Structures are given as structure tokens and as C-alpha cells.
Amino acid sequence: DAGVIQSPRHEVTEMGQEVTLRCKPISGHDYLFWYRQTMMRGLELLIYFNNNVPIDDSGMPEDRFSAKMPNASFSTLKIQPSEPRDSAVYFCASSFSNGELFFGEGSRLTVL
Amino acid sequence: GENVEQHPSTLSVQEGDSAVIKCTYSDSASNYFPWYKQELGKGPQLIIDIRSNVGEKKDQRIAVTLNKTAKHFSLHITETQPEDSAVYFCAASFNDYKLSFGAGTTVTVRA
């Protein structure tokens, strides 16, 4: 398997624009996670899904953030409208139940 | 919620020496403690984990110890090599999924 695949790897956008980050989890994994990494706050769990259903979104910073998982092989994290403080590396990760968490290589977002 | 503190924030060791990173956690219900290694431009990768029913676990040059009474756990890397240079994160969880991460330790192995 190719591992967790994220796109885009880098995104530069202007404040107010909509940003969509995409993730393809490892085939067969039934858990999917979105994390955000910044120097100030480290690695933060934003939301996670089990069998495509959102289980805990308490880490989503505000209503500008939304995440969907329409099927077992695809998830999106959307920010609308984006702000400079959203600049970070966003990681998607997937796992089996009680299994190792596999991270993608991340999407580096810069909001000007 | 769970709060994980990690020390030191940076660590420089001579090749061949040992490196030790320490973490403390706040939630006594936590029962799963993984360690991740993150190389530049990559996502974190699990290197070893331990559950609360075990006090120590070893995998070649790396080992993790857990003291549930004191709520702290440590990562030990022996015979360090240049490829051990990376950022290391500890984490804690009570349900395997909602991991709380430490702030990370940047390890530099000097040749």
C-alpha cells in the first residue's frame, strides 16, 4: 500500500479564500484523523472518524473548519474563509481499531 | 482533558551515547503511551508504544518505561546513530484514538 496520501502538499492562499485539503487513508483502515501542527501549539487533534462517521470534532477550532468523509477512501478538511492564523501543517492519519496510527506527509498551508 | 509535558525540548548527544526523553501526563485514566519520530518534511511515525499493564518494553536500541504511579514515561535510545536525529513526540490516550501529544524533543546526534 502507498500509505496515507494527502494533497496538496503545499498550498499558499490569500485571506478569505476557501481551502480544501484532501486525504486518502490506507485501504481497510476504519479510523481517520485530522491533525494540525504548529510551532506554538504542537500537534492537535481536530476531528476523527470511525467507519466514515465523525466521532469527535471537539478539536475543530471554529465554524470556519469542516470535515467530511463521504466514503471509506476519501476525506476532506475545508476552511472557509481562511485566515493567516490557520497557517500550519495539516496531517491526515488512519488506523485499524486499536492499531498503529499511520500519518500522511502533511499539507503545508500558508494563508497570506 | 489530558495534558502531556515533554522534556527536554532539545537534546544533543555524541554518536554512540544514549539519549533519554521524559514525559509526564495528567489523566490517570490514560492507558496507552506511544512514541513517534518525525523527520523533516514527513509525518510522525510510530517507533514504539506501551500500555499501562506493562512497565517496560524494548525494541533493539529503543526502550520505553512507564511509571503509572508517578504518571511518567520515558524513551531511551542507546548507541545513538546520525539517523536517530529527528523530532520525537510522546503521547498519551485512554482510548487509543484521542492522542494528546507532548511538545516534542529535537534530537541531534553529533558524529
XYZ file of N, CA and C in Angstrom:
669
model
N 0.847 -1.197 0.000
C 0.000 0.000 0.000
C 0.882 1.247 0.000
N 0.397 2.339 -0.618
C 1.205 3.541 -0.742
C 1.208 4.357 0.534
N 0.439 3.995 1.534
C 0.360 4.790 2.735
C -0.752 5.813 2.627
N -0.847 6.690 3.626
C -1.854 7.745 3.626
C -1.411 8.824 2.635
N -2.299 9.181 1.732
C -1.948 10.145 0.691
C -2.718 11.441 0.916
N -1.972 12.530 0.989
C -2.576 13.846 1.189
C -2.273 14.757 0.005
N -3.225 15.624 -0.284
C -2.999 16.643 -1.304
C -3.780 17.909 -0.948
N -3.270 19.080 -1.325
C -1.950 19.279 -1.903
C -0.867 19.189 -0.839
N 0.387 19.072 -1.214
C 1.475 19.059 -0.233
C 1.749 20.475 0.275
N 1.552 21.446 -0.626
C 1.749 22.844 -0.249
C 0.615 23.665 -0.838
N 0.122 24.615 -0.033
C -0.936 25.494 -0.513
C -0.666 26.886 0.030
N -0.630 27.845 -0.881
C -0.498 29.243 -0.479
C -1.732 29.956 -0.985
N -2.419 30.645 -0.102
C -3.662 31.297 -0.478
C -3.781 32.631 0.229
N -4.733 33.402 -0.168
C -4.941 34.698 0.464
C -6.094 34.621 1.457
N -5.985 35.438 2.462
C -7.015 35.514 3.493
C -8.389 35.645 2.856
N -9.327 34.863 3.376
C -10.694 34.923 2.883
C -11.029 33.860 1.862
N -10.001 33.238 1.299
C -10.237 32.198 0.302
C -10.600 30.875 0.975
N -11.279 30.035 0.211
C -11.619 28.696 0.688
C -10.460 27.747 0.417
N -10.172 26.906 1.394
C -9.092 25.927 1.266
C -9.684 24.536 1.473
N -9.344 23.613 0.597
C -9.779 22.218 0.742
C -8.562 21.311 0.736
N -8.406 20.567 1.806
C -7.315 19.591 1.915
C -7.920 18.197 1.780
N -7.189 17.332 1.116
C -7.725 16.014 0.793
C -6.871 14.896 1.358
N -7.527 13.770 1.627
C -6.826 12.642 2.238
C -7.402 11.322 1.743
N -6.483 10.420 1.395
C -6.866 9.044 1.069
C -6.223 8.143 2.123
N -7.023 7.521 2.967
C -6.432 6.677 4.020
C -5.937 5.350 3.456
N -5.236 4.620 4.279
C -4.786 3.280 3.895
C -6.007 2.365 3.765
N -6.046 1.620 2.682
C -7.181 0.752 2.410
C -7.414 -0.219 3.563
N -8.681 -0.287 4.014
C -9.021 -1.206 5.088
C -9.044 -0.586 6.467
N -8.353 0.547 6.616
C -8.380 1.229 7.914
C -9.765 1.812 8.166
N -10.256 1.654 9.396
C -11.603 2.145 9.683
C -11.632 3.417 10.522
N -10.429 3.935 10.885
C -10.361 5.204 11.596
C -9.560 6.201 10.766
N -10.045 7.453 10.744
C -9.330 8.519 10.046
C -9.291 9.747 10.945
N -8.124 10.377 10.982
C -7.890 11.508 11.888
C -7.356 12.689 11.092
N -7.733 13.886 11.517
C -7.106 15.106 11.012
C -6.416 15.810 12.182
N -5.120 16.097 12.009
C -4.315 16.814 12.993
C -3.793 18.107 12.380
N -3.510 19.063 13.250
C -2.862 20.303 12.831
C -1.579 20.458 13.645
N -0.501 20.860 12.981
C 0.777 21.040 13.671
C 1.282 22.457 13.478
N 1.531 23.147 14.578
C 2.141 24.475 14.561
C 3.241 24.511 15.603
N 4.143 25.474 15.461
C 5.216 25.618 16.439
C 4.641 25.962 17.808
N 3.621 26.812 17.810
C 3.087 27.282 19.094
C 2.268 26.230 19.819
N 1.473 25.438 19.094
C 0.520 24.539 19.734
C 0.840 23.055 19.535
N 1.885 22.783 18.768
C 2.268 21.395 18.567
C 1.256 20.653 17.711
N 1.083 19.363 17.989
C 0.150 18.511 17.255
C -1.197 18.495 17.974
N -2.228 18.930 17.255
C -3.568 18.983 17.841
C -4.511 18.113 17.017
N -5.297 17.294 17.693
C -6.319 16.511 17.011
C -7.521 17.412 16.719
N -7.898 17.483 15.457
C -9.039 18.318 15.071
C -10.336 17.516 15.102
N -10.309 16.345 14.460
C -11.512 15.527 14.334
C -11.096 14.115 13.973
N -11.932 13.116 14.370
C -11.678 11.788 13.846
C -12.983 11.083 13.503
N -12.863 10.167 12.540
C -13.981 9.420 12.002
C -13.771 7.926 12.280
N -14.880 7.219 12.453
C -14.866 5.768 12.509
C -15.897 5.263 11.506
N -15.447 4.434 10.579
C -16.347 3.957 9.529
C -17.116 5.106 8.866
N -16.383 6.164 8.555
C -16.875 7.337 7.813
C -17.757 8.256 8.658
N -17.992 7.946 9.903
C -18.861 8.755 10.765
C -17.993 9.596 11.704
N -18.234 10.912 11.776
C -17.456 11.726 12.707
C -17.767 11.346 14.149
N -16.714 11.063 14.922
C -16.900 10.623 16.300
C -16.657 11.760 17.282
N -15.630 12.543 17.039
C -15.263 13.608 17.964
C -14.695 14.768 17.166
N -15.412 15.867 17.162
C -14.930 17.059 16.448
C -14.627 18.194 17.428
N -14.409 17.844 18.676
C -14.200 18.881 19.696
C -12.921 19.692 19.479
N -12.022 19.179 18.664
C -10.790 19.905 18.388
C -10.884 20.879 17.226
N -11.971 20.866 16.512
C -12.148 21.794 15.397
C -12.215 23.211 15.978
N -11.338 24.104 15.532
C -11.202 25.400 16.205
C -12.442 26.292 16.126
N -13.112 26.294 15.039
C -14.307 27.137 14.919
C -15.102 26.732 13.683
N -16.238 27.415 13.499
C -17.157 27.018 12.431
C -16.565 27.172 11.032
N -15.485 27.867 10.925
C -14.855 28.020 9.606
C -14.270 26.688 9.123
N -14.074 25.774 10.045
C -13.496 24.472 9.723
C -14.611 23.432 9.605
N -14.509 22.597 8.576
C -15.441 21.484 8.441
C -14.712 20.301 7.819
N -15.134 19.099 8.155
C -14.517 17.888 7.612
C -15.609 16.911 7.218
N -15.332 16.200 6.131
C -16.283 15.204 5.650
C -15.535 13.931 5.280
N -16.276 12.840 5.321
C -15.735 11.572 4.850
C -16.846 10.858 4.090
N -17.002 11.164 2.815
C -18.126 10.614 2.045
C -18.036 9.113 1.804
N -16.817 8.574 1.852
C -16.654 7.128 1.701
C -15.368 6.686 2.392
N -15.130 5.405 2.407
C -14.014 4.858 3.188
C -12.644 5.216 2.636
N -12.592 5.770 1.430
C -11.292 6.034 0.823
C -11.022 7.510 0.588
N -11.817 8.374 1.182
C -11.623 9.794 0.903
C -12.171 10.661 2.029
N -11.397 11.695 2.383
C -11.854 12.668 3.366
C -11.347 14.049 2.975
N -12.088 15.073 3.356
C -11.670 16.450 3.110
C -11.750 17.256 4.389
N -10.850 18.223 4.480
C -10.879 19.230 5.538
C -10.964 20.576 4.843
N -12.005 21.322 5.154
C -12.246 22.573 4.462
C -12.183 23.733 5.448
N -11.565 24.821 5.004
C -11.509 26.048 5.797
C -12.099 27.167 4.938
N -13.151 27.776 5.453
C -13.833 28.816 4.693
C -14.485 29.819 5.640
N -14.072 31.080 5.655
C -12.934 31.642 4.939
C -11.637 31.420 5.706
N -10.532 31.340 4.996
C -9.239 31.114 5.653
C -8.700 32.419 6.245
N -7.890 32.268 7.301
C -7.258 33.404 7.968
C -5.773 33.097 8.155
N -4.935 34.123 8.289
C -3.489 33.888 8.455
C -3.172 32.944 9.622
N -3.966 32.983 10.697
C -3.679 32.125 11.851
C -3.976 30.651 11.582
N -4.552 30.358 10.431
C -4.783 28.953 10.042
C -3.533 28.344 9.419
N -2.517 29.142 9.179
C -1.275 28.639 8.589
C -0.668 27.580 9.496
N -0.424 26.406 8.928
C 0.035 25.258 9.714
C 0.292 24.104 8.754
N 0.782 23.001 9.311
C 0.834 21.748 8.554
C -0.330 20.891 9.041
N -1.148 20.442 8.113
C -2.307 19.619 8.446
C -1.987 18.176 8.052
N -2.136 17.292 9.027
C -1.860 15.874 8.789
C -3.151 15.071 8.833
N -3.230 14.124 7.938
C -4.257 13.105 7.979
C -3.581 11.811 8.428
N -4.297 11.013 9.210
C -3.758 9.734 9.672
C -4.882 8.707 9.662
N -4.513 7.443 9.545
C -5.529 6.399 9.589
C -5.026 5.204 10.363
N -5.960 4.364 10.803
C -5.582 3.179 11.585
C -6.706 2.165 11.571
N -6.330 0.931 11.945
C -7.328 -0.076 12.298
C -7.770 0.203 13.738
N -8.813 -0.440 14.189
C -9.204 -0.371 15.597
C -8.054 -0.873 16.450
N -7.709 -0.119 17.499
C -6.608 -0.477 18.400
C -5.301 -0.705 17.664
N -5.147 -0.011 16.562
C -3.942 -0.223 15.771
C -3.054 1.000 15.700
N -1.900 0.819 15.096
C -0.937 1.892 14.906
C -1.517 2.986 14.026
N -1.213 4.213 14.403
C -1.643 5.376 13.636
C -0.615 5.639 12.544
N -1.061 5.687 11.291
C -0.180 5.987 10.164
C -0.501 7.396 9.665
N 0.519 8.236 9.635
C 0.338 9.615 9.196
C 0.714 9.766 7.727
N 0.027 10.690 7.050
C 0.461 11.126 5.744
C 1.615 12.107 5.875
N 2.079 12.618 4.764
C 3.228 13.530 4.778
C 2.820 14.980 5.040
N 1.537 15.236 5.122
C 1.076 16.547 5.529
C 0.814 17.500 4.372
N -0.029 18.478 4.646
C -0.292 19.573 3.713
C 0.102 20.866 4.413
N 1.102 21.544 3.863
C 1.563 22.801 4.477
C 0.739 23.947 3.903
N -0.015 24.601 4.782
C -0.900 25.701 4.368
C -0.330 27.028 4.825
N -0.244 27.958 3.894
C 0.155 29.331 4.212
C -0.950 30.260 3.751
N -1.500 31.019 4.694
C -2.548 31.982 4.378
C -1.962 33.384 4.524
N -1.936 34.110 3.432
C -1.315 35.460 3.431
C -2.314 36.556 3.823
N -9.150 17.691 30.097
C -8.538 16.765 29.166
C -7.118 16.425 29.558
N -6.522 15.524 28.813
C -5.169 15.069 29.086
C -4.164 16.167 28.749
N -3.142 16.301 29.601
C -2.060 17.249 29.376
C -0.738 16.487 29.459
N 0.034 16.527 28.391
C 1.306 15.804 28.346
C 2.450 16.805 28.275
N 3.379 16.693 29.199
C 4.564 17.557 29.192
C 5.784 16.717 28.842
N 6.659 17.289 28.021
C 7.803 16.552 27.482
C 9.069 17.361 27.693
N 10.125 16.669 28.134
C 11.410 17.327 28.387
C 12.560 16.393 28.001
N 13.686 16.927 27.501
C 13.899 18.341 27.188
C 13.308 18.700 25.827
N 13.333 19.961 25.474
C 12.845 20.369 24.165
C 13.898 20.139 23.086
N 15.166 20.208 23.468
C 16.251 19.875 22.547
C 17.271 19.012 23.271
N 17.913 18.140 22.509
C 18.886 17.216 23.085
C 19.962 16.951 22.055
N 21.205 17.214 22.434
C 22.338 16.957 21.553
C 23.211 15.905 22.206
N 23.485 14.828 21.477
C 24.294 13.741 22.026
C 25.390 13.355 21.038
N 26.456 12.831 21.580
C 27.538 12.315 20.746
C 27.129 10.946 20.208
N 27.469 10.699 18.959
C 27.183 9.387 18.366
C 27.708 8.274 19.259
N 26.851 7.301 19.506
C 27.233 6.188 20.363
C 26.753 6.327 21.796
N 26.448 7.557 22.196
C 25.926 7.781 23.545
C 24.423 7.482 23.573
N 23.856 7.543 24.790
C 22.419 7.298 24.968
C 21.656 8.613 25.024
N 20.398 8.546 24.654
C 19.501 9.706 24.736
C 18.272 9.294 25.539
N 17.838 10.180 26.414
C 16.647 9.903 27.232
C 15.686 11.084 27.147
N 14.443 10.803 26.868
C 13.399 11.824 26.803
C 12.311 11.424 27.805
N 11.839 12.409 28.554
C 10.874 12.117 29.620
C 9.553 12.847 29.392
N 8.473 12.169 29.726
C 7.141 12.767 29.605
C 6.328 12.496 30.861
N 5.490 13.456 31.206
C 4.527 13.261 32.281
C 3.130 13.501 31.725
N 2.138 12.862 32.320
C 0.764 13.047 31.874
C -0.119 13.317 33.079
N -1.301 13.830 32.828
C -2.144 14.290 33.935
C -3.324 13.382 34.224
N -3.828 12.694 33.207
C -5.047 11.911 33.360
C -4.715 10.469 33.761
N -5.074 10.101 34.972
C -4.758 8.759 35.462
C -5.490 7.671 34.682
N -6.495 8.050 33.898
C -7.214 7.064 33.090
C -6.457 6.685 31.819
N -5.455 7.439 31.452
C -4.685 7.134 30.243
C -4.029 5.770 30.372
N -4.075 5.006 29.293
C -3.540 3.647 29.354
C -2.737 3.255 28.115
N -2.516 4.212 27.227
C -1.768 3.910 26.008
C -0.778 5.049 25.767
N 0.512 4.689 25.578
C 1.577 5.686 25.532
C 2.514 5.387 24.352
N 2.232 5.984 23.198
C 3.104 5.758 22.036
C 4.167 6.836 21.916
N 5.227 6.524 21.193
C 6.283 7.470 20.861
C 6.399 7.537 19.343
N 6.499 8.782 18.831
C 6.597 8.996 17.398
C 7.899 9.723 17.065
N 8.407 9.402 15.898
C 9.605 10.077 15.366
C 9.183 10.826 14.108
N 9.556 12.098 14.029
C 9.213 12.889 12.852
C 10.476 13.446 12.217
N 10.705 13.056 10.979
C 11.827 13.592 10.211
C 11.351 14.797 9.411
N 12.296 15.602 8.996
C 11.969 16.866 8.330
C 11.111 16.629 7.089
N 9.984 17.335 7.029
C 9.118 17.233 5.859
C 8.262 15.986 5.799
N 8.263 15.212 6.894
C 7.496 13.965 6.910
C 6.459 14.003 8.027
N 5.545 13.046 7.985
C 4.613 12.886 9.081
C 5.240 12.065 10.201
N 4.699 12.168 11.412
C 5.216 11.357 12.519
C 5.050 9.863 12.234
N 6.005 9.087 12.738
C 5.966 7.638 12.543
C 6.132 6.960 13.890
N 5.265 5.997 14.172
C 5.331 5.275 15.436
C 6.633 4.483 15.515
N 7.344 4.612 16.649
C 8.564 3.830 16.820
C 8.428 2.794 17.929
N 7.624 3.081 18.923
C 7.396 2.127 19.999
C 6.204 2.606 20.812
N 5.490 1.686 21.426
C 4.386 2.082 22.297
C 4.318 1.142 23.488
N 3.625 1.585 24.514
C 3.489 0.781 25.728
C 2.097 0.988 26.299
N 1.571 -0.068 26.871
C 0.255 0.020 27.502
C 0.415 -0.083 29.012
N -0.626 0.309 29.727
C -0.489 0.500 31.173
C -0.296 -0.788 31.950
N -0.487 -1.927 31.322
C -0.284 -3.181 32.030
C 1.157 -3.675 31.918
N 2.009 -2.836 31.324
C 3.414 -3.203 31.127
C 4.288 -2.080 31.666
N 5.406 -2.415 32.322
C 6.265 -1.389 32.882
C 7.402 -0.986 31.968
N 7.790 -1.905 31.075
C 8.919 -1.619 30.207
C 8.772 -2.425 28.916
N 9.246 -1.834 27.829
C 9.218 -2.515 26.538
C 10.452 -2.120 25.761
N 11.039 -3.087 25.077
C 12.283 -2.814 24.367
C 12.188 -3.317 22.930
N 12.791 -2.571 22.020
C 12.857 -2.973 20.621
C 14.209 -2.541 20.085
N 15.140 -3.446 20.050
C 16.508 -3.208 19.590
C 17.135 -2.072 20.418
N 17.428 -0.940 19.801
C 18.117 0.142 20.537
C 17.188 1.079 21.278
N 15.904 0.893 21.148
C 14.981 1.799 21.836
C 14.194 1.044 22.901
N 13.885 1.761 23.970
C 13.115 1.180 25.064
C 12.231 2.258 25.655
N 11.121 1.836 26.198
C 10.229 2.772 26.870
C 9.905 2.207 28.250
N 9.880 3.081 29.248
C 9.499 2.690 30.595
C 8.297 3.512 31.018
N 7.464 2.916 31.857
C 6.240 3.569 32.313
C 6.108 3.414 33.819
N 5.848 4.538 34.490
C 5.576 4.529 35.922
C 4.183 5.110 36.113
N 3.187 4.241 36.251
C 1.803 4.706 36.336
C 1.535 5.459 37.630
N 2.211 5.070 38.695
C 2.001 5.745 39.980
C 2.417 7.202 39.882
N 3.579 7.422 39.282
C 4.100 8.784 39.151
C 3.579 9.473 37.903
N 2.891 8.773 37.041
C 2.357 9.297 35.781
C 3.463 9.866 34.918
N 4.514 9.069 34.730
C 5.515 9.480 33.764
C 6.063 8.293 32.995
N 6.534 8.569 31.800
C 7.099 7.545 30.935
C 8.275 8.138 30.164
N 9.187 7.280 29.789
C 10.440 7.750 29.195
C 10.822 6.916 27.985
N 11.536 7.563 27.067
C 12.099 6.894 25.891
C 13.612 6.876 26.037
N 14.190 5.706 25.820
C 15.633 5.562 25.904
C 16.146 5.062 24.552
N 17.111 5.775 24.009
C 17.763 5.341 22.770
C 19.222 5.081 23.095
N 19.671 3.873 22.874
C 21.071 3.545 23.153
C 21.875 3.519 21.852
N 23.178 3.661 22.000
C 24.101 3.621 20.849
C 23.581 4.485 19.697
N 23.345 5.753 19.992
C 22.734 6.634 19.004
C 23.561 6.729 17.722
N 22.832 6.893 16.620
C 23.432 6.991 15.292
C 22.913 8.261 14.623
N 23.616 8.774 13.622
C 23.159 10.008 12.952
C 21.713 9.929 12.471
N 21.275 8.761 12.048
C 19.894 8.640 11.549
C 18.850 8.714 12.659
N 19.296 8.748 13.904
C 18.367 8.965 15.019
C 18.006 10.442 15.177
N 18.725 11.325 14.476
C 18.423 12.761 14.546
C 17.040 13.011 13.964
N 16.154 13.607 14.775
C 14.761 13.842 14.377
C 14.050 14.532 15.540
N 12.765 14.795 15.362
C 11.932 15.271 16.463
C 11.127 14.083 16.989
N 11.152 13.908 18.290
C 10.449 12.804 18.930
C 9.286 13.349 19.753
N 8.139 12.700 19.626
C 6.941 13.093 20.365
C 6.462 11.932 21.229
N 6.123 12.235 22.455
C 5.399 11.265 23.264
C 3.911 11.607 23.178
N 3.072 10.663 23.525
C 1.631 10.885 23.507
C 0.979 9.989 24.543
N -0.233 10.364 24.934
C -0.989 9.577 25.901
C -2.449 9.569 25.500
N -3.118 8.471 25.832
C -4.525 8.340 25.467
C -5.200 7.330 26.374
N -6.494 7.490 26.564
C -7.245 6.482 27.318
C -8.070 5.583 26.402
N -8.121 5.908 25.120
C -8.949 5.085 24.233
C -8.260 4.744 22.923
N -6.934 4.893 22.860
C -6.121 4.605 21.673
C -6.283 5.646 20.571
N -7.361 6.413 20.595
C -7.625 7.256 19.439
C -7.368 8.735 19.698
N -7.821 9.218 20.836
C -7.704 10.642 21.098
C -6.362 10.906 21.767
N -5.305 10.874 20.953
C -3.963 11.048 21.484
C -3.703 12.510 21.837
N -3.108 12.740 23.003
C -2.604 14.056 23.376
C -1.088 13.986 23.275
N -0.503 14.873 22.488
C 0.927 14.832 22.211
C 1.696 15.786 23.100
N 2.919 15.404 23.424
C 3.851 16.334 24.027
C 4.338 17.325 22.987
N 5.108 18.317 23.430
C 5.554 19.398 22.543
C 6.695 18.980 21.631
N 7.308 17.848 21.888
C 8.368 17.356 21.013
C 9.763 17.634 21.549
N 10.702 16.755 21.197
C 12.116 16.913 21.538
C 12.924 16.789 20.261
N 13.703 17.817 19.948
C 14.581 17.769 18.781
C 15.895 17.131 19.203
N 16.158 15.960 18.671
C 17.389 15.225 18.991
C 18.390 15.392 17.860
N 19.593 15.792 18.213
C 20.688 15.914 17.257
C 21.796 14.978 17.698
N 22.203 14.077 16.815
C 23.299 13.161 17.107
C 24.539 13.678 16.389
N 25.558 14.037 17.147
C 26.799 14.606 16.600
C 27.733 13.468 16.212
N 28.247 13.548 15.004
C 29.155 12.484 14.523
C 30.542 12.624 15.154
